[in-house]
Amino acid sequence: MEITGDLDALHARIGGWRRGGARIGFVPTMGNLHAGHHALVRCARGDADRVVASIFVNPTQFGPDEDFARYPRTPDADAAGLAAAGCGLLWAPSVDTMYPLGVAAATLVRVPGITDILDGAHRPGHFDGVCTVVARLLLQVQPDVAAFGRKDYQQLAVIRAMVRDLAFPVALLAVDTVREDDGLAMSSRNQYLDANARARAPALHRALQAMRDAVRSGEDPAAAGDAARDTLQAAGFAVDYAEVRTSDLRMPDDRDAALVALVAARLGTTRLIDNLAFDRGG
Ligand code: PAF
């Protein structure tokens, strides 16, 4: 696997592949890769001849009090895992390459509406940073297909909206969440959890299952969310939201069948998110 942080080298390598008729897959990441990221690469590899992955810890999607500085950076292990999963080229730009005018002067991409709810309400500006960097990455790599994890449910919905609205010529692949044996969704932030918090963290997935089961047995979605919030708070979580929404993140009414339970909660200083899509009818 080749690694570059030089935009001309990136274009030269991908251009060569494309002239040879290759279909290009892309997996954007912030590094500190785990089995969930490797699944994204394998999925992209299944739909493309060559896979490019990026590692860029994007400063514009972190709030001032968030974990940008301490976000785990593990470049050697990441490169080995990407190569083993079938990635052919790792794009690892510097902040200056990604934001040539500087972060403060960067052209921003904002998707209104869907970015103002749930995580967007609790992390103001987060999705503007995500859209801004994903738009840049898509322009740099120009892939035929790009893979994103379903774990970041709202992020995927926001990126779908951006890709559609700006007519990016890319197909999006949505890849299932990879979980630990006890149900905890894999996340780079899990490693912030101490032993006590790690033992409690699977309650998040159980809360999602409880929301799903309650709604399937006829409970009002809002009441199911409230009950999950109470359960999690009693278990020591500080809950940002625990809600059941439609699959396109609207408030559900009785006729909506395709639903998703979503939760974001903190254990100590570690903020975890997870979701569970389900059909009301079971
Ligand atoms: O999901 C992530 O890891 C990031 O939000 C992404 C899509 C790589 C943009 O920085």
Coordinates of C-alpha atoms and ligand atoms in Angstrom, one line a residue:
M1 CA 0.0 0.0 0.0
E2 CA 1.3 3.4 -1.0
I3 CA 1.0 6.3 1.5
T4 CA 1.1 10.0 0.4
G5 CA 0.3 13.4 1.8
D6 CA 1.0 15.1 -1.5
L7 CA -2.0 16.1 -3.6
D8 CA -0.2 15.8 -7.0
A9 CA 1.0 12.3 -6.1
L10 CA -2.6 11.4 -5.1
H11 CA -3.9 12.6 -8.4
A12 CA -1.2 10.9 -10.4
R13 CA -1.8 7.5 -8.8
I14 CA -5.6 7.7 -9.0
G15 CA -5.4 9.1 -12.5
G16 CA -3.2 6.2 -13.6
W17 CA -5.7 3.7 -12.1
R18 CA -8.6 5.4 -13.7
R19 CA -6.9 5.5 -17.2
G20 CA -6.4 1.7 -16.7
G21 CA -10.2 1.4 -16.4
A22 CA -10.3 0.9 -12.6
R23 CA -13.3 1.7 -10.5
I24 CA -12.2 3.7 -7.4
G25 CA -13.6 3.1 -3.9
F26 CA -13.0 5.5 -1.0
V27 CA -13.1 5.2 2.8
P28 CA -12.6 8.5 4.7
T29 CA -11.4 8.1 8.3
M30 CA -9.8 10.0 11.1
G31 CA -7.5 7.1 11.9
N32 CA -7.1 5.0 15.0
L33 CA -8.8 2.3 13.0
H34 CA -10.7 -0.7 14.3
A35 CA -12.6 -3.6 12.8
G36 CA -15.5 -1.2 11.9
H37 CA -13.1 0.7 9.6
H38 CA -11.7 -2.5 8.2
A39 CA -15.2 -3.5 7.3
L40 CA -15.7 -0.2 5.4
V41 CA -12.5 -1.0 3.4
R42 CA -13.6 -4.6 2.6
C43 CA -17.0 -3.3 1.6
A44 CA -15.5 -0.7 -0.8
R45 CA -13.1 -3.3 -2.1
G46 CA -16.1 -5.5 -3.0
D47 CA -17.5 -2.7 -5.1
A48 CA -14.4 -1.2 -6.6
D49 CA -11.1 -2.3 -8.2
R50 CA -8.9 0.0 -6.1
V51 CA -9.6 1.4 -2.7
V52 CA -8.2 4.7 -1.4
A53 CA -8.6 5.4 2.4
S54 CA -7.8 8.8 4.0
I55 CA -6.6 9.5 7.5
F56 CA -7.2 13.1 8.6
V57 CA -8.1 14.2 12.1
N58 CA -10.3 17.1 10.9
P59 CA -10.0 20.1 13.2
T60 CA -13.1 21.8 11.9
Q61 CA -15.5 19.1 13.2
F62 CA -14.4 19.3 16.8
G63 CA -15.8 21.9 19.2
P64 CA -13.5 24.1 21.3
D65 CA -14.1 21.8 24.4
E66 CA -13.9 18.5 22.5
D67 CA -11.1 16.0 22.1
F68 CA -9.2 17.1 19.0
A69 CA -5.8 17.4 20.7
R70 CA -6.1 14.0 22.5
Y71 CA -7.9 12.2 19.6
P72 CA -5.9 8.9 19.4
R73 CA -3.3 8.9 16.5
T74 CA -1.9 5.4 15.6
P75 CA -0.5 5.8 12.1
D76 CA 1.6 2.6 11.9
A77 CA -1.1 0.2 13.1
D78 CA -3.6 2.0 10.9
A79 CA -1.5 1.6 7.8
A80 CA -1.0 -2.2 8.5
G81 CA -4.7 -2.7 9.1
L82 CA -5.7 -0.8 5.9
A83 CA -3.2 -2.8 3.8
A84 CA -4.5 -6.1 5.2
A85 CA -8.1 -5.1 4.5
G86 CA -7.3 -4.4 0.8
C87 CA -6.6 -0.7 0.7
G88 CA -4.2 0.3 -2.1
L89 CA -3.5 3.9 -1.3
L90 CA -3.6 5.9 1.9
W91 CA -4.2 9.6 1.6
A92 CA -2.8 11.3 4.7
P93 CA -2.8 15.1 4.1
S94 CA -1.6 17.7 6.5
V95 CA -3.9 20.5 7.8
D96 CA -2.2 22.9 5.4
T97 CA -2.9 20.6 2.4
M98 CA -6.5 20.1 3.4
Y99 CA -7.1 23.8 4.3
P100 CA -4.7 25.8 2.1
L101 CA -6.1 29.1 3.1
G102 CA -6.0 28.2 6.7
V103 CA -8.8 26.8 8.9
A104 CA -10.2 30.2 9.7
A105 CA -10.5 31.2 6.1
A106 CA -11.8 27.9 4.8
T107 CA -14.8 27.7 2.5
L108 CA -17.5 25.9 4.4
V109 CA -20.1 23.5 3.3
R110 CA -23.3 23.6 5.3
V111 CA -26.4 21.4 5.0
P112 CA -29.2 23.2 6.8
G113 CA -32.1 21.5 8.7
I114 CA -30.9 18.0 9.3
T115 CA -27.7 19.3 10.9
D116 CA -29.6 21.3 13.5
I117 CA -31.1 18.3 15.4
L118 CA -29.8 15.5 17.6
D119 CA -25.9 15.6 17.4
G120 CA -26.1 18.9 15.5
A121 CA -28.0 20.5 18.4
H122 CA -25.4 19.2 21.0
R123 CA -22.3 19.8 18.9
P124 CA -22.9 23.1 17.1
G125 CA -20.9 23.3 13.9
H126 CA -19.9 19.7 14.0
F127 CA -21.7 18.7 10.8
D128 CA -20.5 21.8 9.0
G129 CA -16.9 20.6 9.7
V130 CA -17.8 17.1 8.5
C131 CA -19.4 18.3 5.3
T132 CA -16.6 20.7 4.7
V133 CA -13.9 18.0 4.9
V134 CA -15.9 15.3 3.2
A135 CA -16.6 17.6 0.2
R136 CA -12.9 18.4 0.0
L137 CA -12.0 14.7 0.2
L138 CA -14.5 13.7 -2.5
L139 CA -13.1 16.5 -4.7
Q140 CA -9.5 15.3 -4.1
V141 CA -10.1 11.6 -4.6
Q142 CA -13.0 11.7 -7.0
P143 CA -14.1 8.2 -6.2
D144 CA -16.9 6.2 -7.9
V145 CA -18.1 4.9 -4.6
A146 CA -17.5 5.9 -0.9
A147 CA -18.2 3.9 2.2
F148 CA -19.6 5.3 5.5
G149 CA -20.6 3.5 8.6
R150 CA -24.2 3.2 9.8
K151 CA -23.0 3.8 13.3
D152 CA -22.8 7.5 12.5
Y153 CA -26.5 7.5 11.4
Q154 CA -27.0 11.2 11.3
Q155 CA -23.6 11.8 9.6
L156 CA -24.6 9.4 6.9
A157 CA -27.9 11.2 6.4
V158 CA -26.2 14.5 6.2
I159 CA -23.6 13.3 3.7
R160 CA -26.3 11.7 1.6
A161 CA -28.1 15.1 1.5
M162 CA -24.9 17.0 0.6
V163 CA -24.0 14.5 -2.2
R164 CA -27.4 14.7 -3.6
D165 CA -27.7 18.5 -3.4
L166 CA -24.2 19.2 -4.8
A167 CA -24.5 16.4 -7.4
F168 CA -21.3 14.7 -6.4
P169 CA -20.8 11.9 -8.9
V170 CA -20.3 9.2 -6.2
A171 CA -22.4 6.3 -5.0
L172 CA -22.5 5.9 -1.2
L173 CA -22.2 2.6 0.5
A174 CA -23.7 2.3 4.0
V175 CA -21.9 -0.3 6.1
D176 CA -23.3 -2.0 9.2
T177 CA -22.0 -1.2 12.6
V178 CA -19.5 -3.7 14.0
R179 CA -20.0 -4.5 17.7
E180 CA -18.0 -6.0 20.5
D181 CA -19.4 -9.3 21.8
D182 CA -21.3 -7.5 24.6
G183 CA -23.0 -5.2 22.0
L184 CA -20.9 -2.1 22.4
A185 CA -20.5 -0.4 19.0
M186 CA -16.9 -0.2 18.0
S187 CA -15.6 3.3 18.2
S188 CA -12.2 5.0 18.5
R189 CA -13.5 6.7 21.6
N190 CA -14.1 3.4 23.5
Q191 CA -10.5 3.4 24.5
Y192 CA -11.1 6.5 26.6
L193 CA -13.3 4.4 28.9
D194 CA -11.8 3.1 32.1
A195 CA -12.6 -0.4 33.2
N196 CA -15.6 0.7 35.2
A197 CA -17.1 2.8 32.4
R198 CA -16.3 0.1 29.8
A199 CA -18.3 -2.4 31.9
R200 CA -21.3 -0.1 31.9
A201 CA -21.1 1.1 28.3
P202 CA -23.1 -1.9 26.7
A203 CA -26.2 -0.4 28.5
L204 CA -26.3 1.9 25.5
H205 CA -27.1 -0.9 23.1
R206 CA -29.5 -2.5 25.5
A207 CA -31.3 0.9 25.8
L208 CA -31.7 0.9 22.0
Q209 CA -33.1 -2.6 22.0
A210 CA -35.5 -1.7 24.8
M211 CA -36.7 1.4 22.7
R212 CA -37.3 -0.9 19.7
D213 CA -39.1 -3.6 21.7
A214 CA -41.3 -1.0 23.5
V215 CA -42.4 0.7 20.2
R216 CA -43.0 -2.7 18.6
S217 CA -45.3 -3.6 21.5
G218 CA -47.3 -0.5 20.9
E219 CA -45.7 2.1 23.1
D220 CA -45.5 5.7 22.0
P221 CA -42.0 6.4 20.5
A222 CA -41.5 9.5 22.6
A223 CA -42.4 7.6 25.8
A224 CA -39.9 4.8 24.8
G225 CA -37.2 7.5 24.4
D226 CA -38.0 9.0 27.8
A227 CA -37.9 5.6 29.4
A228 CA -34.5 4.9 27.8
R229 CA -33.2 8.2 29.0
D230 CA -34.3 7.4 32.6
T231 CA -32.7 4.0 32.5
L232 CA -29.4 5.4 31.2
Q233 CA -29.3 8.2 33.7
A234 CA -29.9 5.7 36.5
A235 CA -26.9 3.7 35.2
G236 CA -24.7 6.8 35.4
F237 CA -24.9 8.2 31.9
A238 CA -25.3 11.9 31.2
V239 CA -27.8 11.6 28.3
D240 CA -27.7 14.1 25.4
Y241 CA -30.6 12.4 23.6
A242 CA -32.5 9.1 23.5
E243 CA -35.1 9.2 20.8
V244 CA -37.0 7.2 18.3
R245 CA -37.2 9.0 14.9
T246 CA -38.3 8.0 11.4
S247 CA -35.5 6.6 9.2
D248 CA -35.1 10.1 7.7
L249 CA -34.9 11.5 11.2
R250 CA -38.3 13.2 11.4
M251 CA -40.5 12.9 14.5
P252 CA -42.6 9.7 13.8
D253 CA -46.3 9.5 13.7
D254 CA -48.5 6.4 13.8
R255 CA -48.2 5.7 10.1
D256 CA -44.4 5.6 10.0
A257 CA -43.0 2.1 9.9
A258 CA -39.3 2.5 9.2
L259 CA -37.8 3.9 12.4
V260 CA -34.5 4.3 14.2
A261 CA -33.7 4.5 17.9
L262 CA -30.8 6.9 18.5
V263 CA -28.8 7.7 21.6
A264 CA -25.9 9.9 22.6
A265 CA -24.6 9.8 26.2
R266 CA -21.5 10.5 28.2
L267 CA -19.8 8.3 30.6
G268 CA -17.5 10.6 32.5
T269 CA -15.8 12.7 29.7
T270 CA -16.4 10.1 27.0
R271 CA -19.3 10.7 24.7
L272 CA -20.7 7.7 22.9
I273 CA -23.3 7.4 20.2
D274 CA -25.2 4.5 18.8
N275 CA -28.4 3.7 16.9
L276 CA -30.7 0.8 15.9
A277 CA -32.8 0.9 12.8
F278 CA -36.0 -1.2 12.9
D279 CA -39.4 -1.8 11.4
R280 CA -42.3 -1.0 13.7
G281 CA -44.0 -4.2 12.6
G282 CA -41.0 -6.4 13.5
Ligands
PAF1 O1 -16.7 9.5 10.5 C1 -15.6 10.0 10.5 O2 -14.6 9.3 10.9 C2 -15.4 11.4 10.1 O3 -16.5 12.2 10.5 C3 -15.1 11.6 8.6 C4 -16.3 11.1 7.8 C5 -13.9 10.8 8.2 C6 -14.9 13.1 8.3 O4 -13.8 13.6 9.1

